[in-house]
Amino acid sequence: MPGSPYTVSDVMTHTVVAVGSEALFKEVVELLDQWKVSALPVLAGEGRVVGVVSEADLLAKEEFRDTDEGDLALRLKAGAVTAGELMSAPAVTVHADATVADAARIMARRHVKRLPVVDGAGILQGVVSRGDLLKVFLRSDEDIAGEIRHGVLGTLPYGDVLTASVTDGVATLGGSLPDRGLEPVIARAVRAVEGVVDVRLDLTHR
């Protein structure tokens, strides 16, 4: 995998199962179970993503099986029989060149577990999940330390007098700085390296 910043294209799943808007309820459930995923992109035309049907969309049928009370939109989904009727639209998507951090923020803000990855025309390119985003933490300590030394410290003022080591993803910086005010700048730059779990400073000041 390349150096920081990692993009969605570095971690996404390229082989994706999706459905058309006419796919029936039971077919959607069977595909979710078969592929062990929580949501499926819904496609139209040449592969344009028009929505996403998730487990939550499907559960409305069970939730409102014996009641007519509750949220109107969910009650309407309880009577749906096709993916087009069930799906949440428009779909929350991301582009392949977005950073992993951007994708994580979208997932958190929109409360979704998976994002269809689309091109500029909205055509499905893949899917990125929460688990995919966590792949950056599988980088070796040696790989992370190398990037910190050459890609971060080598570009910062006084970075050439600092040392960097990484253990279990935790980066420790040593050495001497002329100004304590430089610490937050350096720590922020190191924390931005993909795979860094935490940053610890063991610095002196001259």
mmCIF file of C-alpha atoms in Angstrom:
data_model
loop_
_atom_site.group_PDB
_atom_site.id
_atom_site.type_symbol
_atom_site.label_atom_id
_atom_site.label_comp_id
_atom_site.label_asym_id
_atom_site.label_seq_id
_atom_site.Cartn_x
_atom_site.Cartn_y
_atom_site.Cartn_z
ATOM 1 C CA MET A 1 0.000 0.000 0.000
ATOM 2 C CA PRO A 2 1.216 3.536 -0.725
ATOM 3 C CA GLY A 3 2.252 6.222 1.702
ATOM 4 C CA SER A 4 -0.163 8.705 3.256
ATOM 5 C CA PRO A 5 -2.706 9.898 2.559
ATOM 6 C CA TYR A 6 -4.448 6.640 1.778
ATOM 7 C CA THR A 7 -7.451 6.927 -0.503
ATOM 8 C CA VAL A 8 -10.633 4.922 -0.740
ATOM 9 C CA SER A 9 -9.282 3.185 -3.859
ATOM 10 C CA ASP A 10 -6.460 1.716 -1.742
ATOM 11 C CA VAL A 11 -8.802 -0.143 0.612
ATOM 12 C CA MET A 12 -12.179 -0.563 -1.100
ATOM 13 C CA THR A 13 -13.697 -3.838 -2.283
ATOM 14 C CA HIS A 14 -13.838 -3.907 -6.084
ATOM 15 C CA THR A 15 -16.037 -6.989 -6.471
ATOM 16 C CA VAL A 16 -19.474 -5.803 -5.420
ATOM 17 C CA VAL A 17 -22.903 -7.379 -5.344
ATOM 18 C CA ALA A 18 -25.706 -4.985 -6.235
ATOM 19 C CA VAL A 19 -29.368 -5.170 -7.256
ATOM 20 C CA GLY A 20 -31.660 -3.469 -9.708
ATOM 21 C CA SER A 21 -34.635 -1.463 -8.535
ATOM 22 C CA GLU A 22 -37.015 -4.307 -9.505
ATOM 23 C CA ALA A 23 -35.291 -6.904 -7.313
ATOM 24 C CA LEU A 24 -37.808 -8.482 -4.962
ATOM 25 C CA PHE A 25 -37.732 -8.309 -1.159
ATOM 26 C CA LYS A 26 -36.816 -11.954 -0.646
ATOM 27 C CA GLU A 27 -34.033 -11.759 -3.272
ATOM 28 C CA VAL A 28 -32.486 -8.818 -1.423
ATOM 29 C CA VAL A 29 -32.604 -10.686 1.899
ATOM 30 C CA GLU A 30 -31.023 -13.754 0.318
ATOM 31 C CA LEU A 31 -28.182 -11.697 -1.187
ATOM 32 C CA LEU A 32 -27.463 -9.943 2.115
ATOM 33 C CA ASP A 33 -27.251 -13.322 3.824
ATOM 34 C CA GLN A 34 -25.192 -14.945 1.067
ATOM 35 C CA TRP A 35 -22.616 -12.149 0.867
ATOM 36 C CA LYS A 36 -22.630 -11.367 4.620
ATOM 37 C CA VAL A 37 -23.147 -7.635 4.075
ATOM 38 C CA SER A 38 -25.525 -5.162 5.702
ATOM 39 C CA ALA A 39 -26.550 -3.176 2.611
ATOM 40 C CA LEU A 40 -26.632 -3.352 -1.192
ATOM 41 C CA PRO A 41 -26.341 -0.581 -3.793
ATOM 42 C CA VAL A 42 -29.370 -0.272 -6.046
ATOM 43 C CA LEU A 43 -28.479 0.361 -9.693
ATOM 44 C CA ALA A 44 -30.211 1.812 -12.712
ATOM 45 C CA GLY A 45 -29.235 1.987 -16.378
ATOM 46 C CA GLU A 46 -25.555 1.282 -17.011
ATOM 47 C CA GLY A 47 -24.709 0.880 -13.341
ATOM 48 C CA ARG A 48 -25.578 4.267 -11.847
ATOM 49 C CA VAL A 49 -26.183 4.105 -8.102
ATOM 50 C CA VAL A 50 -29.679 5.415 -7.343
ATOM 51 C CA GLY A 51 -30.023 4.224 -3.764
ATOM 52 C CA VAL A 52 -29.024 1.738 -1.090
ATOM 53 C CA VAL A 53 -31.194 -0.926 0.493
ATOM 54 C CA SER A 54 -30.073 -1.928 3.968
ATOM 55 C CA GLU A 55 -31.064 -4.302 6.720
ATOM 56 C CA ALA A 56 -32.746 -1.371 8.457
ATOM 57 C CA ASP A 57 -34.930 -0.755 5.392
ATOM 58 C CA LEU A 58 -35.941 -4.405 5.309
ATOM 59 C CA LEU A 59 -36.666 -4.675 9.034
ATOM 60 C CA ALA A 60 -39.535 -2.207 8.722
ATOM 61 C CA LYS A 61 -41.652 -5.084 7.380
ATOM 62 C CA GLU A 62 -41.131 -6.999 10.626
ATOM 63 C CA GLU A 63 -41.342 -3.931 12.864
ATOM 64 C CA PHE A 64 -44.778 -2.916 11.566
ATOM 65 C CA ARG A 65 -46.156 -6.409 11.009
ATOM 66 C CA ASP A 66 -48.776 -6.042 13.760
ATOM 67 C CA THR A 67 -49.244 -2.269 14.126
ATOM 68 C CA ASP A 68 -50.356 0.742 12.095
ATOM 69 C CA GLU A 69 -48.619 3.243 14.391
ATOM 70 C CA GLY A 70 -45.211 4.872 14.020
ATOM 71 C CA ASP A 71 -43.176 6.734 11.416
ATOM 72 C CA LEU A 72 -45.079 7.084 8.115
ATOM 73 C CA ALA A 73 -42.023 6.613 5.882
ATOM 74 C CA LEU A 74 -41.106 3.386 7.682
ATOM 75 C CA ARG A 75 -44.708 2.146 7.542
ATOM 76 C CA LEU A 76 -44.669 2.683 3.778
ATOM 77 C CA LYS A 77 -41.477 0.628 3.559
ATOM 78 C CA ALA A 78 -43.216 -2.107 5.513
ATOM 79 C CA GLY A 79 -45.505 -2.547 2.530
ATOM 80 C CA ALA A 80 -42.700 -2.431 -0.060
ATOM 81 C CA VAL A 81 -41.830 -5.473 -2.157
ATOM 82 C CA THR A 82 -39.026 -4.239 -4.462
ATOM 83 C CA ALA A 83 -35.584 -2.730 -3.874
ATOM 84 C CA GLY A 84 -36.718 0.496 -5.533
ATOM 85 C CA GLU A 85 -39.532 0.853 -3.008
ATOM 86 C CA LEU A 86 -37.359 -0.182 -0.069
ATOM 87 C CA MET A 87 -34.168 1.748 -0.786
ATOM 88 C CA SER A 88 -32.931 4.902 0.872
ATOM 89 C CA ALA A 89 -32.333 7.543 -1.788
ATOM 90 C CA PRO A 90 -30.351 9.396 -2.842
ATOM 91 C CA ALA A 91 -27.510 7.075 -1.908
ATOM 92 C CA VAL A 92 -24.696 8.322 0.318
ATOM 93 C CA THR A 93 -21.617 7.699 -1.839
ATOM 94 C CA VAL A 94 -17.914 8.483 -2.002
ATOM 95 C CA HIS A 95 -15.366 8.832 -4.816
ATOM 96 C CA ALA A 96 -12.356 6.529 -5.120
ATOM 97 C CA ASP A 97 -9.900 9.431 -4.750
ATOM 98 C CA ALA A 98 -11.369 10.581 -1.424
ATOM 99 C CA THR A 99 -9.092 10.031 1.552
ATOM 100 C CA VAL A 100 -9.785 7.291 4.065
ATOM 101 C CA ALA A 101 -10.341 10.020 6.656
ATOM 102 C CA ASP A 102 -12.967 11.674 4.436
ATOM 103 C CA ALA A 103 -14.803 8.358 4.043
ATOM 104 C CA ALA A 104 -14.715 7.766 7.797
ATOM 105 C CA ARG A 105 -16.214 11.214 8.418
ATOM 106 C CA ILE A 106 -19.013 10.599 5.907
ATOM 107 C CA MET A 107 -19.860 7.262 7.548
ATOM 108 C CA ALA A 108 -19.926 8.830 11.006
ATOM 109 C CA ARG A 109 -22.007 11.848 10.014
ATOM 110 C CA ARG A 110 -24.513 9.903 7.913
ATOM 111 C CA HIS A 111 -24.656 6.876 10.240
ATOM 112 C CA VAL A 112 -23.910 4.289 7.560
ATOM 113 C CA LYS A 113 -21.655 1.231 7.642
ATOM 114 C CA ARG A 114 -20.885 0.945 3.908
ATOM 115 C CA LEU A 115 -20.459 3.472 1.110
ATOM 116 C CA PRO A 116 -20.848 2.751 -2.605
ATOM 117 C CA VAL A 117 -17.789 4.085 -4.440
ATOM 118 C CA VAL A 118 -18.774 5.906 -7.640
ATOM 119 C CA ASP A 119 -17.097 7.781 -10.482
ATOM 120 C CA GLY A 120 -18.008 11.266 -11.670
ATOM 121 C CA ALA A 121 -21.089 9.949 -13.485
ATOM 122 C CA GLY A 122 -22.342 8.051 -10.439
ATOM 123 C CA ILE A 123 -21.380 4.645 -11.869
ATOM 124 C CA LEU A 124 -20.573 2.002 -9.248
ATOM 125 C CA GLN A 125 -16.835 1.285 -8.898
ATOM 126 C CA GLY A 126 -16.796 -0.640 -5.619
ATOM 127 C CA VAL A 127 -17.840 -0.481 -1.986
ATOM 128 C CA VAL A 128 -15.929 0.634 1.094
ATOM 129 C CA SER A 129 -16.917 -0.556 4.572
ATOM 130 C CA ARG A 130 -15.886 0.333 8.101
ATOM 131 C CA GLY A 131 -13.707 -2.771 8.111
ATOM 132 C CA ASP A 132 -11.990 -1.639 4.913
ATOM 133 C CA LEU A 133 -11.122 1.712 6.485
ATOM 134 C CA LEU A 134 -9.482 -0.072 9.412
ATOM 135 C CA LYS A 135 -7.020 -1.785 7.051
ATOM 136 C CA VAL A 136 -4.667 1.198 7.431
ATOM 137 C CA PHE A 137 -3.960 -0.023 10.973
ATOM 138 C CA LEU A 138 -2.554 -3.274 9.585
ATOM 139 C CA ARG A 139 0.577 -1.464 8.382
ATOM 140 C CA SER A 140 3.762 -2.742 10.022
ATOM 141 C CA ASP A 141 5.472 -0.625 12.678
ATOM 142 C CA GLU A 142 8.557 -0.529 10.465
ATOM 143 C CA ASP A 143 6.580 0.824 7.516
ATOM 144 C CA ILE A 144 4.943 3.519 9.631
ATOM 145 C CA ALA A 145 8.245 4.529 11.246
ATOM 146 C CA GLY A 146 9.880 4.803 7.825
ATOM 147 C CA GLU A 147 7.174 7.139 6.592
ATOM 148 C CA ILE A 148 7.426 9.266 9.733
ATOM 149 C CA ARG A 149 11.200 9.627 9.380
ATOM 150 C CA HIS A 150 11.309 10.349 5.657
ATOM 151 C CA GLY A 151 7.882 11.688 4.796
ATOM 152 C CA VAL A 152 7.243 13.811 7.891
ATOM 153 C CA LEU A 153 10.334 14.632 9.942
ATOM 154 C CA GLY A 154 12.448 15.084 6.817
ATOM 155 C CA THR A 155 10.150 17.894 5.668
ATOM 156 C CA LEU A 156 9.726 19.747 8.974
ATOM 157 C CA PRO A 157 11.916 22.409 10.607
ATOM 158 C CA TYR A 158 14.418 20.717 12.941
ATOM 159 C CA GLY A 159 12.959 17.345 11.958
ATOM 160 C CA ASP A 160 16.432 16.099 11.068
ATOM 161 C CA VAL A 161 17.438 16.128 14.739
ATOM 162 C CA LEU A 162 14.495 14.022 15.859
ATOM 163 C CA THR A 163 14.141 10.245 16.089
ATOM 164 C CA ALA A 164 11.039 8.166 15.535
ATOM 165 C CA SER A 165 10.131 4.664 16.647
ATOM 166 C CA VAL A 166 6.821 2.820 16.433
ATOM 167 C CA THR A 167 5.528 0.010 18.637
ATOM 168 C CA ASP A 168 2.056 -1.446 18.101
ATOM 169 C CA GLY A 169 1.150 1.628 16.070
ATOM 170 C CA VAL A 170 2.177 4.084 18.802
ATOM 171 C CA ALA A 171 4.802 6.536 17.524
ATOM 172 C CA THR A 172 7.417 7.882 19.945
ATOM 173 C CA LEU A 173 9.473 10.916 18.973
ATOM 174 C CA GLY A 174 12.789 11.666 20.638
ATOM 175 C CA GLY A 175 15.467 14.323 20.294
ATOM 176 C CA SER A 176 15.826 18.008 21.071
ATOM 177 C CA LEU A 177 13.899 21.053 19.857
ATOM 178 C CA PRO A 178 14.765 24.731 20.214
ATOM 179 C CA ASP A 179 11.155 25.703 20.849
ATOM 180 C CA ARG A 180 8.452 23.845 22.783
ATOM 181 C CA GLY A 181 5.885 25.529 20.542
ATOM 182 C CA LEU A 182 6.936 23.225 17.684
ATOM 183 C CA GLU A 183 5.661 20.131 19.506
ATOM 184 C CA PRO A 184 1.968 20.447 18.529
ATOM 185 C CA VAL A 185 2.893 20.998 14.868
ATOM 186 C CA ILE A 186 5.127 17.939 14.732
ATOM 187 C CA ALA A 187 2.700 15.760 16.709
ATOM 188 C CA ARG A 188 -0.163 16.728 14.363
ATOM 189 C CA ALA A 189 1.899 15.862 11.283
ATOM 190 C CA VAL A 190 2.870 12.457 12.707
ATOM 191 C CA ARG A 191 -0.679 11.703 13.801
ATOM 192 C CA ALA A 192 -1.806 12.229 10.187
ATOM 193 C CA VAL A 193 0.277 9.251 9.024
ATOM 194 C CA GLU A 194 -2.044 6.354 8.226
ATOM 195 C CA GLY A 195 -1.781 3.566 10.783
ATOM 196 C CA VAL A 196 -0.589 5.731 13.693
ATOM 197 C CA VAL A 197 -2.608 4.865 16.786
ATOM 198 C CA ASP A 198 -1.136 7.527 19.077
ATOM 199 C CA VAL A 199 1.838 9.876 19.340
ATOM 200 C CA ARG A 200 4.097 10.184 22.378
ATOM 201 C CA LEU A 201 6.710 12.895 22.728
ATOM 202 C CA ASP A 202 9.960 12.254 24.567
ATOM 203 C CA LEU A 203 11.630 15.529 23.684
ATOM 204 C CA THR A 204 14.041 17.918 25.356
ATOM 205 C CA HIS A 205 14.394 21.629 24.639
ATOM 206 C CA ARG A 206 17.555 23.617 24.251
#
